PDB file of C-alpha atoms in Angstrom:
ATOM      1  CA  MET A   1      13.446  -7.229 -21.792  1.00  0.00           C
ATOM      2  CA  GLN A   2      12.656  -8.266 -25.318  1.00  0.00           C
ATOM      3  CA  GLY A   3      11.694  -5.684 -27.894  1.00  0.00           C
ATOM      4  CA  ASN A   4       9.526  -5.718 -30.991  1.00  0.00           C
ATOM      5  CA  GLY A   5      12.132  -4.770 -33.539  1.00  0.00           C
ATOM      6  CA  SER A   6      11.971  -1.070 -32.747  1.00  0.00           C
ATOM      7  CA  GLY A   7      13.453  -1.498 -29.277  1.00  0.00           C
ATOM      8  CA  GLN A   8      10.142  -0.565 -27.646  1.00  0.00           C
ATOM      9  CA  SER A   9       7.579  -2.821 -25.999  1.00  0.00           C
ATOM     10  CA  PRO A  10       4.305  -2.974 -27.942  1.00  0.00           C
ATOM     11  CA  VAL A  11       2.476  -1.761 -24.842  1.00  0.00           C
ATOM     12  CA  SER A  12       4.876   1.017 -23.845  1.00  0.00           C
ATOM     13  CA  ALA A  13       3.874   4.662 -23.990  1.00  0.00           C
ATOM     14  CA  ASP A  14       5.123   7.193 -26.486  1.00  0.00           C
ATOM     15  CA  PRO A  15       8.445   8.703 -25.241  1.00  0.00           C
ATOM     16  CA  ALA A  16       7.211  12.210 -26.043  1.00  0.00           C
ATOM     17  CA  GLN A  17       4.163  11.634 -23.891  1.00  0.00           C
ATOM     18  CA  GLN A  18       6.385  10.331 -21.099  1.00  0.00           C
ATOM     19  CA  GLY A  19       8.355  13.555 -20.996  1.00  0.00           C
ATOM     20  CA  GLU A  20       5.234  15.684 -21.077  1.00  0.00           C
ATOM     21  CA  ALA A  21       3.537  13.669 -18.330  1.00  0.00           C
ATOM     22  CA  THR A  22       6.342  14.216 -15.824  1.00  0.00           C
ATOM     23  CA  ASN A  23       5.767  17.970 -16.065  1.00  0.00           C
ATOM     24  CA  LEU A  24       2.188  17.635 -14.844  1.00  0.00           C
ATOM     25  CA  GLU A  25       0.804  17.020 -11.367  1.00  0.00           C
ATOM     26  CA  ILE A  26      -1.069  14.221  -9.658  1.00  0.00           C
ATOM     27  CA  VAL A  27      -3.532  15.381  -7.008  1.00  0.00           C
ATOM     28  CA  SER A  28      -4.322  12.295  -4.930  1.00  0.00           C
ATOM     29  CA  ALA A  29      -7.524  13.816  -3.537  1.00  0.00           C
ATOM     30  CA  ASN A  30      -8.902  14.188  -7.061  1.00  0.00           C
ATOM     31  CA  LEU A  31      -8.349  10.485  -7.708  1.00  0.00           C
ATOM     32  CA  ARG A  32      -9.947   9.504  -4.420  1.00  0.00           C
ATOM     33  CA  ALA A  33     -13.003  11.582  -5.353  1.00  0.00           C
ATOM     34  CA  LEU A  34     -13.374   9.526  -8.520  1.00  0.00           C
ATOM     35  CA  GLN A  35     -13.673   6.218  -6.681  1.00  0.00           C
ATOM     36  CA  PRO A  36     -17.417   6.548  -5.922  1.00  0.00           C
ATOM     37  CA  VAL A  37     -17.989   8.135  -9.322  1.00  0.00           C
ATOM     38  CA  TYR A  38     -16.497   5.110 -11.076  1.00  0.00           C
ATOM     39  CA  PHE A  39     -18.379   2.706  -8.802  1.00  0.00           C
ATOM     40  CA  THR A  40     -21.640   4.491  -9.570  1.00  0.00           C
ATOM     41  CA  ALA A  41     -20.954   4.540 -13.309  1.00  0.00           C
ATOM     42  CA  MET A  42     -20.483   0.775 -13.363  1.00  0.00           C
ATOM     43  CA  LEU A  43     -23.693   0.148 -11.389  1.00  0.00           C
ATOM     44  CA  GLU A  44     -25.499   2.471 -13.780  1.00  0.00           C
ATOM     45  CA  GLU A  45     -24.614  -0.147 -16.396  1.00  0.00           C
ATOM     46  CA  ALA A  46     -26.362  -2.724 -14.193  1.00  0.00           C
ATOM     47  CA  ARG A  47     -29.564  -0.605 -14.306  1.00  0.00           C
ATOM     48  CA  LEU A  48     -29.445  -0.032 -10.532  1.00  0.00           C
ATOM     49  CA  PHE A  49     -31.064   3.401 -10.607  1.00  0.00           C
ATOM     50  CA  GLU A  50     -33.669   2.439 -13.189  1.00  0.00           C
ATOM     51  CA  VAL A  51     -34.729  -0.455 -10.997  1.00  0.00           C
ATOM     52  CA  VAL A  52     -34.959   1.719  -7.877  1.00  0.00           C
ATOM     53  CA  ASP A  53     -36.998   4.327  -9.756  1.00  0.00           C
ATOM     54  CA  ARG A  54     -39.346   1.633 -11.020  1.00  0.00           C
ATOM     55  CA  LEU A  55     -39.784   0.289  -7.487  1.00  0.00           C
ATOM     56  CA  VAL A  56     -40.716   3.760  -6.288  1.00  0.00           C
ATOM     57  CA  THR A  57     -43.293   4.062  -9.067  1.00  0.00           C
ATOM     58  CA  MET A  58     -44.748   0.644  -8.262  1.00  0.00           C
ATOM     59  CA  PHE A  59     -44.901   1.571  -4.587  1.00  0.00           C
ATOM     60  CA  GLY A  60     -46.709   4.817  -5.390  1.00  0.00           C
ATOM     61  CA  HIS A  61     -49.318   2.908  -7.401  1.00  0.00           C
ATOM     62  CA  ARG A  62     -49.719   0.264  -4.679  1.00  0.00           C
ATOM     63  CA  PHE A  63     -48.272  -2.490  -6.876  1.00  0.00           C
ATOM     64  CA  LEU A  64     -45.834  -3.670  -4.188  1.00  0.00           C
ATOM     65  CA  PRO A  65     -47.047  -6.033  -1.450  1.00  0.00           C
ATOM     66  CA  LEU A  66     -45.182  -4.269   1.344  1.00  0.00           C
ATOM     67  CA  GLY A  67     -46.327  -3.632   4.873  1.00  0.00           C
ATOM     68  CA  PRO A  68     -45.638  -0.503   6.962  1.00  0.00           C
ATOM     69  CA  GLY A  69     -42.042  -1.510   7.486  1.00  0.00           C
ATOM     70  CA  ARG A  70     -38.517  -0.474   6.630  1.00  0.00           C
ATOM     71  CA  ALA A  71     -38.750  -1.043   2.864  1.00  0.00           C
ATOM     72  CA  GLY A  72     -41.877   1.105   2.562  1.00  0.00           C
ATOM     73  CA  ALA A  73     -40.263   3.868   4.607  1.00  0.00           C
ATOM     74  CA  MET A  74     -37.193   3.857   2.371  1.00  0.00           C
ATOM     75  CA  LEU A  75     -39.286   3.947  -0.795  1.00  0.00           C
ATOM     76  CA  TYR A  76     -41.289   6.842   0.622  1.00  0.00           C
ATOM     77  CA  ARG A  77     -38.121   8.799   1.449  1.00  0.00           C
ATOM     78  CA  HIS A  78     -36.814   8.124  -2.039  1.00  0.00           C
ATOM     79  CA  TRP A  79     -40.042   9.393  -3.586  1.00  0.00           C
ATOM     80  CA  LYS A  80     -40.107  12.463  -1.341  1.00  0.00           C
ATOM     81  CA  GLY A  81     -36.500  13.434  -2.041  1.00  0.00           C
ATOM     82  CA  HIS A  82     -36.396  12.860  -5.795  1.00  0.00           C
ATOM     83  CA  HIS A  83     -36.008  16.590  -6.524  1.00  0.00           C
ATOM     84  CA  SER A  84     -32.672  16.717  -4.691  1.00  0.00           C
ATOM     85  CA  ARG A  85     -31.086  13.747  -6.480  1.00  0.00           C
ATOM     86  CA  PHE A  86     -29.235  13.612  -9.774  1.00  0.00           C
ATOM     87  CA  THR A  87     -31.248  12.758 -12.846  1.00  0.00           C
ATOM     88  CA  THR A  88     -30.021  10.032 -15.175  1.00  0.00           C
ATOM     89  CA  ALA A  89     -28.868  12.684 -17.653  1.00  0.00           C
ATOM     90  CA  GLN A  90     -26.937  14.555 -14.964  1.00  0.00           C
ATOM     91  CA  ARG A  91     -25.197  11.390 -13.768  1.00  0.00           C
ATOM     92  CA  ARG A  92     -24.234  10.441 -17.298  1.00  0.00           C
ATOM     93  CA  ASN A  93     -22.777  13.880 -17.879  1.00  0.00           C
ATOM     94  CA  VAL A  94     -20.547  13.412 -14.833  1.00  0.00           C
ATOM     95  CA  TYR A  95     -19.434  10.014 -16.149  1.00  0.00           C
ATOM     96  CA  ALA A  96     -18.658  11.590 -19.507  1.00  0.00           C
ATOM     97  CA  ARG A  97     -16.537  14.342 -17.955  1.00  0.00           C
ATOM     98  CA  ALA A  98     -14.655  11.934 -15.716  1.00  0.00           C
ATOM     99  CA  PHE A  99     -14.294   8.803 -17.830  1.00  0.00           C
ATOM    100  CA  GLY A 100     -15.476   9.585 -21.346  1.00  0.00           C
ATOM    101  CA  LEU A 101     -18.572   7.404 -21.035  1.00  0.00           C
ATOM    102  CA  PRO A 102     -21.537   8.278 -23.276  1.00  0.00           C
ATOM    103  CA  GLY A 103     -23.450  11.322 -22.023  1.00  0.00           C
ATOM    104  CA  ASN A 104     -26.608  13.174 -22.979  1.00  0.00           C
ATOM    105  CA  ASP A 105     -25.260  16.703 -23.362  1.00  0.00           C
ATOM    106  CA  ALA A 106     -23.343  17.645 -26.490  1.00  0.00           C
ATOM    107  CA  SER A 107     -21.851  20.625 -24.680  1.00  0.00           C
ATOM    108  CA  VAL A 108     -20.022  18.366 -22.179  1.00  0.00           C
ATOM    109  CA  MET A 109     -16.339  17.834 -22.947  1.00  0.00           C
ATOM    110  CA  PRO A 110     -15.740  14.109 -22.405  1.00  0.00           C
ATOM    111  CA  ASN A 111     -12.503  12.596 -21.145  1.00  0.00           C
ATOM    112  CA  ARG A 112     -11.688  10.972 -24.472  1.00  0.00           C
ATOM    113  CA  GLU A 113      -8.241   9.735 -23.413  1.00  0.00           C
ATOM    114  CA  PHE A 114      -9.360   7.780 -20.364  1.00  0.00           C
ATOM    115  CA  ASN A 115     -10.447   4.506 -21.942  1.00  0.00           C
ATOM    116  CA  ASP A 116      -7.194   3.927 -23.832  1.00  0.00           C
ATOM    117  CA  LEU A 117      -5.049   4.972 -20.873  1.00  0.00           C
ATOM    118  CA  TRP A 118      -7.016   2.742 -18.499  1.00  0.00           C
ATOM    119  CA  LEU A 119      -6.908  -0.291 -20.757  1.00  0.00           C
ATOM    120  CA  ARG A 120      -3.179   0.203 -21.347  1.00  0.00           C
ATOM    121  CA  PHE A 121      -2.412   0.350 -17.634  1.00  0.00           C
ATOM    122  CA  VAL A 122      -4.521  -2.620 -16.499  1.00  0.00           C
ATOM    123  CA  SER A 123      -3.177  -4.695 -19.420  1.00  0.00           C
ATOM    124  CA  ILE A 124       0.431  -3.825 -18.629  1.00  0.00           C
ATOM    125  CA  VAL A 125       0.007  -4.628 -14.930  1.00  0.00           C
ATOM    126  CA  GLY A 126      -1.697  -7.923 -15.721  1.00  0.00           C
ATOM    127  CA  MET A 127       0.965  -8.905 -18.238  1.00  0.00           C
ATOM    128  CA  TYR A 128       3.827  -7.839 -15.987  1.00  0.00           C
ATOM    129  CA  ALA A 129       2.518  -9.868 -13.042  1.00  0.00           C
ATOM    130  CA  ALA A 130       1.912 -12.950 -15.182  1.00  0.00           C
ATOM    131  CA  GLU A 131       5.414 -12.832 -16.668  1.00  0.00           C
ATOM    132  CA  LEU A 132       7.001 -12.071 -13.301  1.00  0.00           C
ATOM    133  CA  GLN A 133       5.724 -15.355 -11.949  1.00  0.00           C
ATOM    134  CA  SER A 134       6.310 -17.507 -15.028  1.00  0.00           C
ATOM    135  CA  LEU A 135       9.297 -16.219 -17.037  1.00  0.00           C
ATOM    136  CA  PRO A 136      12.945 -15.409 -16.307  1.00  0.00           C
ATOM    137  CA  PRO A 137      13.856 -11.709 -16.626  1.00  0.00           C
ATOM    138  CA  GLY A 138      15.421 -12.067 -20.072  1.00  0.00           C
ATOM    139  CA  GLN A 139      12.244 -13.476 -21.587  1.00  0.00           C
ATOM    140  CA  ARG A 140       9.765 -10.899 -20.282  1.00  0.00           C
ATOM    141  CA  SER A 141       8.139  -8.506 -22.741  1.00  0.00           C
ATOM    142  CA  VAL A 142       6.978  -5.905 -20.207  1.00  0.00           C
ATOM    143  CA  GLY A 143       9.124  -4.119 -17.639  1.00  0.00           C
ATOM    144  CA  LEU A 144       8.643  -1.836 -14.681  1.00  0.00           C
ATOM    145  CA  GLU A 145       9.197   1.205 -16.881  1.00  0.00           C
ATOM    146  CA  GLU A 146       5.979   0.459 -18.743  1.00  0.00           C
ATOM    147  CA  VAL A 147       4.131   0.082 -15.453  1.00  0.00           C
ATOM    148  CA  LEU A 148       5.489   3.409 -14.222  1.00  0.00           C
ATOM    149  CA  VAL A 149       4.799   5.402 -17.365  1.00  0.00           C
ATOM    150  CA  SER A 150       1.328   3.990 -18.022  1.00  0.00           C
ATOM    151  CA  GLY A 151       0.351   4.440 -14.377  1.00  0.00           C
ATOM    152  CA  ARG A 152       1.680   7.982 -14.242  1.00  0.00           C
ATOM    153  CA  THR A 153      -0.096   9.011 -17.433  1.00  0.00           C
ATOM    154  CA  LEU A 154      -3.391   7.516 -16.262  1.00  0.00           C
ATOM    155  CA  ALA A 155      -3.080   9.118 -12.819  1.00  0.00           C
ATOM    156  CA  ILE A 156      -2.437  12.525 -14.359  1.00  0.00           C
ATOM    157  CA  ASN A 157      -5.480  12.128 -16.587  1.00  0.00           C
ATOM    158  CA  LEU A 158      -7.681  11.183 -13.625  1.00  0.00           C
ATOM    159  CA  SER A 159      -6.248  14.030 -11.561  1.00  0.00           C
ATOM    160  CA  ILE A 160      -7.194  16.534 -14.253  1.00  0.00           C
ATOM    161  CA  HIS A 161     -10.748  15.204 -14.495  1.00  0.00           C
ATOM    162  CA  GLY A 162     -11.313  14.557 -10.790  1.00  0.00           C
ATOM    163  CA  HIS A 163     -11.957  18.151  -9.798  1.00  0.00           C
ATOM    164  CA  GLY A 164     -14.860  20.535 -10.359  1.00  0.00           C
ATOM    165  CA  LEU A 165     -18.223  18.859 -10.954  1.00  0.00           C
ATOM    166  CA  ALA A 166     -16.939  15.323 -10.404  1.00  0.00           C
ATOM    167  CA  TRP A 167     -15.382  16.315  -7.064  1.00  0.00           C
ATOM    168  CA  PHE A 168     -18.651  17.654  -5.670  1.00  0.00           C
ATOM    169  CA  ALA A 169     -20.788  14.917  -7.222  1.00  0.00           C
ATOM    170  CA  ALA A 170     -18.720  12.185  -5.590  1.00  0.00           C
ATOM    171  CA  SER A 171     -20.223  12.519  -2.113  1.00  0.00           C
ATOM    172  CA  ASP A 172     -23.769  12.610  -3.510  1.00  0.00           C
ATOM    173  CA  PHE A 173     -23.109   9.530  -5.634  1.00  0.00           C
ATOM    174  CA  LYS A 174     -21.752   7.695  -2.616  1.00  0.00           C
ATOM    175  CA  LEU A 175     -24.865   8.493  -0.594  1.00  0.00           C
ATOM    176  CA  GLU A 176     -27.225   7.504  -3.412  1.00  0.00           C
ATOM    177  CA  ILE A 177     -25.460   4.163  -3.865  1.00  0.00           C
ATOM    178  CA  GLN A 178     -25.628   3.490  -0.134  1.00  0.00           C
ATOM    179  CA  GLN A 179     -29.353   4.220  -0.043  1.00  0.00           C
ATOM    180  CA  ALA A 180     -30.083   2.141  -3.146  1.00  0.00           C
ATOM    181  CA  VAL A 181     -28.148  -0.877  -1.900  1.00  0.00           C
ATOM    182  CA  GLU A 182     -29.776  -0.588   1.539  1.00  0.00           C
ATOM    183  CA  LEU A 183     -33.194  -0.647  -0.097  1.00  0.00           C
ATOM    184  CA  LEU A 184     -32.401  -3.619  -2.329  1.00  0.00           C
ATOM    185  CA  SER A 185     -30.940  -5.490   0.652  1.00  0.00           C
ATOM    186  CA  ASP A 186     -34.219  -5.329   2.591  1.00  0.00           C
ATOM    187  CA  ALA A 187     -35.530  -8.824   3.243  1.00  0.00           C
ATOM    188  CA  GLU A 188     -39.196  -7.867   2.743  1.00  0.00           C
ATOM    189  CA  LEU A 189     -38.458  -6.330  -0.629  1.00  0.00           C
ATOM    190  CA  GLN A 190     -36.322  -9.285  -1.681  1.00  0.00           C
ATOM    191  CA  ASN A 191     -39.097 -11.692  -0.708  1.00  0.00           C
ATOM    192  CA  ALA A 192     -41.550  -9.731  -2.854  1.00  0.00           C
ATOM    193  CA  PHE A 193     -39.414 -10.511  -5.915  1.00  0.00           C
ATOM    194  CA  GLY A 194     -38.267 -14.013  -5.027  1.00  0.00           C
ATOM    195  CA  ALA A 195     -34.713 -12.829  -4.432  1.00  0.00           C
ATOM    196  CA  THR A 196     -32.070 -13.344  -1.772  1.00  0.00           C
ATOM    197  CA  THR A 197     -29.562 -10.694  -2.875  1.00  0.00           C
ATOM    198  CA  PRO A 198     -29.767  -7.082  -4.083  1.00  0.00           C
ATOM    199  CA  TRP A 199     -28.493  -8.209  -7.475  1.00  0.00           C
ATOM    200  CA  GLN A 200     -31.271 -10.752  -7.886  1.00  0.00           C
ATOM    201  CA  VAL A 201     -33.776  -7.977  -7.179  1.00  0.00           C
ATOM    202  CA  ILE A 202     -32.192  -5.908  -9.956  1.00  0.00           C
ATOM    203  CA  ARG A 203     -32.269  -8.840 -12.340  1.00  0.00           C
ATOM    204  CA  ASN A 204     -35.870  -9.808 -11.598  1.00  0.00           C
ATOM    205  CA  VAL A 205     -37.304  -6.282 -11.638  1.00  0.00           C
ATOM    206  CA  ALA A 206     -35.368  -5.374 -14.786  1.00  0.00           C
ATOM    207  CA  ALA A 207     -36.607  -8.480 -16.572  1.00  0.00           C
ATOM    208  CA  VAL A 208     -40.273  -8.094 -15.672  1.00  0.00           C
ATOM    209  CA  GLN A 209     -40.675  -4.321 -15.440  1.00  0.00           C
ATOM    210  CA  LEU A 210     -38.040  -2.994 -17.864  1.00  0.00           C
ATOM    211  CA  GLY A 211     -37.786  -5.826 -20.352  1.00  0.00           C
ATOM    212  CA  ALA A 212     -34.022  -5.855 -19.840  1.00  0.00           C
ATOM    213  CA  ARG A 213     -31.342  -8.244 -18.670  1.00  0.00           C
ATOM    214  CA  PRO A 214     -28.580  -6.128 -17.105  1.00  0.00           C
ATOM    215  CA  ASN A 215     -25.110  -7.595 -17.084  1.00  0.00           C
ATOM    216  CA  VAL A 216     -24.610  -7.560 -13.305  1.00  0.00           C
ATOM    217  CA  PRO A 217     -21.895 -10.257 -13.379  1.00  0.00           C
ATOM    218  CA  ARG A 218     -19.793  -7.823 -15.386  1.00  0.00           C
ATOM    219  CA  ALA A 219     -20.781  -4.513 -13.817  1.00  0.00           C
ATOM    220  CA  LEU A 220     -20.215  -5.398 -10.157  1.00  0.00           C
ATOM    221  CA  PRO A 221     -16.663  -6.804 -10.512  1.00  0.00           C
ATOM    222  CA  ARG A 222     -15.726  -3.868 -12.723  1.00  0.00           C
ATOM    223  CA  ALA A 223     -17.043  -1.471 -10.071  1.00  0.00           C
ATOM    224  CA  GLU A 224     -15.191  -3.159  -7.219  1.00  0.00           C
ATOM    225  CA  SER A 225     -11.911  -3.681  -9.067  1.00  0.00           C
ATOM    226  CA  GLY A 226     -12.002  -0.199 -10.583  1.00  0.00           C
ATOM    227  CA  VAL A 227     -12.088   1.603  -7.251  1.00  0.00           C
ATOM    228  CA  ILE A 228      -9.098  -0.447  -6.054  1.00  0.00           C
ATOM    229  CA  ILE A 229      -7.100   0.469  -9.151  1.00  0.00           C
ATOM    230  CA  ILE A 230      -7.913   4.162  -8.770  1.00  0.00           C
ATOM    231  CA  ARG A 231      -7.017   4.155  -5.087  1.00  0.00           C
ATOM    232  CA  TRP A 232      -3.711   2.380  -5.798  1.00  0.00           C
ATOM    233  CA  LEU A 233      -2.815   5.189  -8.203  1.00  0.00           C
ATOM    234  CA  ALA A 234      -3.834   7.831  -5.655  1.00  0.00           C
ATOM    235  CA  ASN A 235      -1.745   6.229  -2.911  1.00  0.00           C
ATOM    236  CA  ARG A 236       1.321   5.830  -5.159  1.00  0.00           C
ATOM    237  CA  ARG A 237       1.528   9.483  -6.218  1.00  0.00           C
ATOM    238  CA  ALA A 238       5.120   9.950  -5.037  1.00  0.00           C
ATOM    239  CA  ARG A 239       6.332   6.762  -6.704  1.00  0.00           C
ATOM    240  CA  LEU A 240       4.563   7.561  -9.961  1.00  0.00           C
ATOM    241  CA  LEU A 241       6.242  10.965 -10.191  1.00  0.00           C
ATOM    242  CA  ARG A 242       9.748   9.567  -9.791  1.00  0.00           C
ATOM    243  CA  PRO A 243      11.823   9.565 -12.983  1.00  0.00           C
ATOM    244  CA  ARG A 244      12.782   5.911 -12.542  1.00  0.00           C
ATOM    245  CA  SER A 245      10.664   2.808 -12.101  1.00  0.00           C
ATOM    246  CA  ALA A 246      12.467   1.200  -9.149  1.00  0.00           C
ATOM    247  CA  ASN A 247      10.041   0.039  -6.429  1.00  0.00           C
ATOM    248  CA  ILE A 248       6.916   0.947  -8.395  1.00  0.00           C
ATOM    249  CA  LEU A 249       5.771  -2.633  -7.709  1.00  0.00           C
ATOM    250  CA  LYS A 250       6.942  -4.848  -4.862  1.00  0.00           C
ATOM    251  CA  HIS A 251       7.668  -8.306  -6.208  1.00  0.00           C
ATOM    252  CA  GLU A 252       7.263  -9.929  -2.807  1.00  0.00           C
ATOM    253  CA  ASP A 253       3.743  -8.490  -2.456  1.00  0.00           C
ATOM    254  CA  ILE A 254       2.746  -9.936  -5.815  1.00  0.00           C
ATOM    255  CA  CYS A 255       4.474 -13.323  -5.564  1.00  0.00           C
ATOM    256  CA  GLU A 256       3.477 -13.949  -1.953  1.00  0.00           C
ATOM    257  CA  GLY A 257      -0.045 -12.549  -2.318  1.00  0.00           C
ATOM    258  CA  ARG A 258       0.245  -9.894   0.395  1.00  0.00           C
ATOM    259  CA  THR A 259      -3.145  -8.221   0.427  1.00  0.00           C
ATOM    260  CA  ALA A 260      -4.701  -5.419   2.425  1.00  0.00           C
ATOM    261  CA  ALA A 261      -7.157  -7.910   3.897  1.00  0.00           C
ATOM    262  CA  SER A 262      -4.275  -9.991   5.271  1.00  0.00           C
ATOM    263  CA  GLN A 263      -3.240  -6.870   7.217  1.00  0.00           C
ATOM    264  CA  ASN A 264      -6.808  -6.166   8.402  1.00  0.00           C
ATOM    265  CA  LYS A 265      -7.072  -3.189   6.065  1.00  0.00           C
ATOM    266  CA  LYS A 266      -9.546  -2.243   3.353  1.00  0.00           C
ATOM    267  CA  PRO A 267      -8.309  -2.846  -0.226  1.00  0.00           C
ATOM    268  CA  THR A 268     -10.201   0.213  -1.466  1.00  0.00           C
ATOM    269  CA  VAL A 269      -8.293   2.372   1.020  1.00  0.00           C
ATOM    270  CA  TYR A 270      -4.899   0.675   1.386  1.00  0.00           C
ATOM    271  CA  PRO A 271      -4.495  -1.567  -1.669  1.00  0.00           C
ATOM    272  CA  THR A 272      -1.250  -3.500  -1.890  1.00  0.00           C
ATOM    273  CA  ASP A 273       0.491  -4.308  -5.152  1.00  0.00           C
ATOM    274  CA  SER A 274      -1.064  -7.757  -4.956  1.00  0.00           C
ATOM    275  CA  ASP A 275      -4.518  -6.157  -4.655  1.00  0.00           C
ATOM    276  CA  LEU A 276      -3.729  -4.055  -7.720  1.00  0.00           C
ATOM    277  CA  VAL A 277      -2.763  -7.106  -9.767  1.00  0.00           C
ATOM    278  CA  THR A 278      -5.884  -8.999  -8.708  1.00  0.00           C
ATOM    279  CA  ALA A 279      -8.085  -5.992  -9.515  1.00  0.00           C
ATOM    280  CA  CYS A 280      -6.542  -5.586 -12.970  1.00  0.00           C
ATOM    281  CA  GLU A 281      -6.942  -9.284 -13.717  1.00  0.00           C
ATOM    282  CA  GLN A 282     -10.537  -9.239 -12.504  1.00  0.00           C
ATOM    283  CA  TRP A 283     -11.405  -6.140 -14.527  1.00  0.00           C
ATOM    284  CA  LEU A 284      -9.884  -7.606 -17.678  1.00  0.00           C
ATOM    285  CA  GLY A 285     -11.511 -10.979 -17.084  1.00  0.00           C
ATOM    286  CA  VAL A 286     -15.084  -9.702 -16.900  1.00  0.00           C
ATOM    287  CA  THR A 287     -14.695  -6.921 -19.456  1.00  0.00           C
ATOM    288  CA  GLY A 288     -14.058  -9.357 -22.279  1.00  0.00           C
ATOM    289  CA  THR A 289     -16.966 -11.619 -21.336  1.00  0.00           C
ATOM    290  CA  GLN A 290     -20.018 -11.371 -23.532  1.00  0.00           C
ATOM    291  CA  GLU A 291     -23.459 -11.153 -21.934  1.00  0.00           C
ATOM    292  CA  ALA A 292     -24.579 -14.381 -23.598  1.00  0.00           C
ATOM    293  CA  GLU A 293     -21.719 -16.213 -21.896  1.00  0.00           C
ATOM    294  CA  LEU A 294     -22.705 -14.898 -18.470  1.00  0.00           C
ATOM    295  CA  LYS A 295     -26.274 -16.126 -18.250  1.00  0.00           C
ATOM    296  CA  GLU A 296     -25.275 -19.545 -16.931  1.00  0.00           C
ATOM    297  CA  GLN A 297     -22.849 -18.168 -14.358  1.00  0.00           C
ATOM    298  CA  ALA A 298     -23.632 -17.967 -10.664  1.00  0.00           C
ATOM    299  CA  GLU A 299     -24.805 -14.735  -9.085  1.00  0.00           C
ATOM    300  CA  PRO A 300     -22.125 -12.361  -7.762  1.00  0.00           C
ATOM    301  CA  VAL A 301     -21.240 -12.387  -4.077  1.00  0.00           C
ATOM    302  CA  PRO A 302     -24.547 -11.464  -2.339  1.00  0.00           C
ATOM    303  CA  PRO A 303     -23.469  -8.934   0.306  1.00  0.00           C
ATOM    304  CA  VAL A 304     -22.213  -5.528  -0.715  1.00  0.00           C
ATOM    305  CA  SER A 305     -19.246  -4.934   1.555  1.00  0.00           C
ATOM    306  CA  SER A 306     -17.022  -2.748  -0.571  1.00  0.00           C
ATOM    307  CA  PRO A 307     -15.542  -0.036   1.667  1.00  0.00           C
ATOM    308  CA  VAL A 308     -16.274   2.541  -1.012  1.00  0.00           C
ATOM    309  CA  LEU A 309     -19.872   2.333   0.231  1.00  0.00           C
ATOM    310  CA  GLN A 310     -18.985   2.668   3.882  1.00  0.00           C
TER     311      GLN A 310
END
């Protein structure tokens, strides 16, 4: 592996941090709890909950041309149960605790390390996979040691922040996402807004009712790829805690494209190393895309079939 003059890859972790990280623990259940929290945080960016709340308000004021069907019943249940759901401020405080995203409460201690650790890991995995398939070993700039150390450090960080409030909020977030997507998937509601997918409903309602243009083409892929990355870390706990990097990634999985789907499994439950690479590449690809560059792109895949919602 080539160095950068100092004998260390430019994307490798600090050796002192490596030694400290191995003394900590990775609780897989804590990482699994963060899957729906991350998914929800990304769809918050797409204004999902704002749109649903606006639909409920419109329904209450008889501004929606809906009959006594399924969509009306779901809107009524949403209106009736609003006291038991998280407020926007409460959700954002959970995101801040878990992932360091902006919150509304100055007393909340955010996970300030997450963003850098996440970006380091997904970048290293993406670079490693690209070089694995295009360069001989002597010309590669990233090795398995960087994958191991960056993955271990990120997993430890998520493990620390995946308990307490985030742990208990996870099941509620999952239910709220399921209910919101079910509502936005209703054909009668979609027809009312000239849409054929839940994401078109969000776009159309946000534009007309909120004066906003949410970046759904970025938020949805980030949500779906993020939960795969987190689950991969949770499932690889034993490998990540080993002192050496052997077998942290299976080259045959990556080079031959062995996916969970090819084995009739869910990638958000049993992600392969190939699924991890694809998720990292997808996350990086949409994260660097500006909103202005997305307006001419096609809508995301219409159905919501991510197992994190099932």
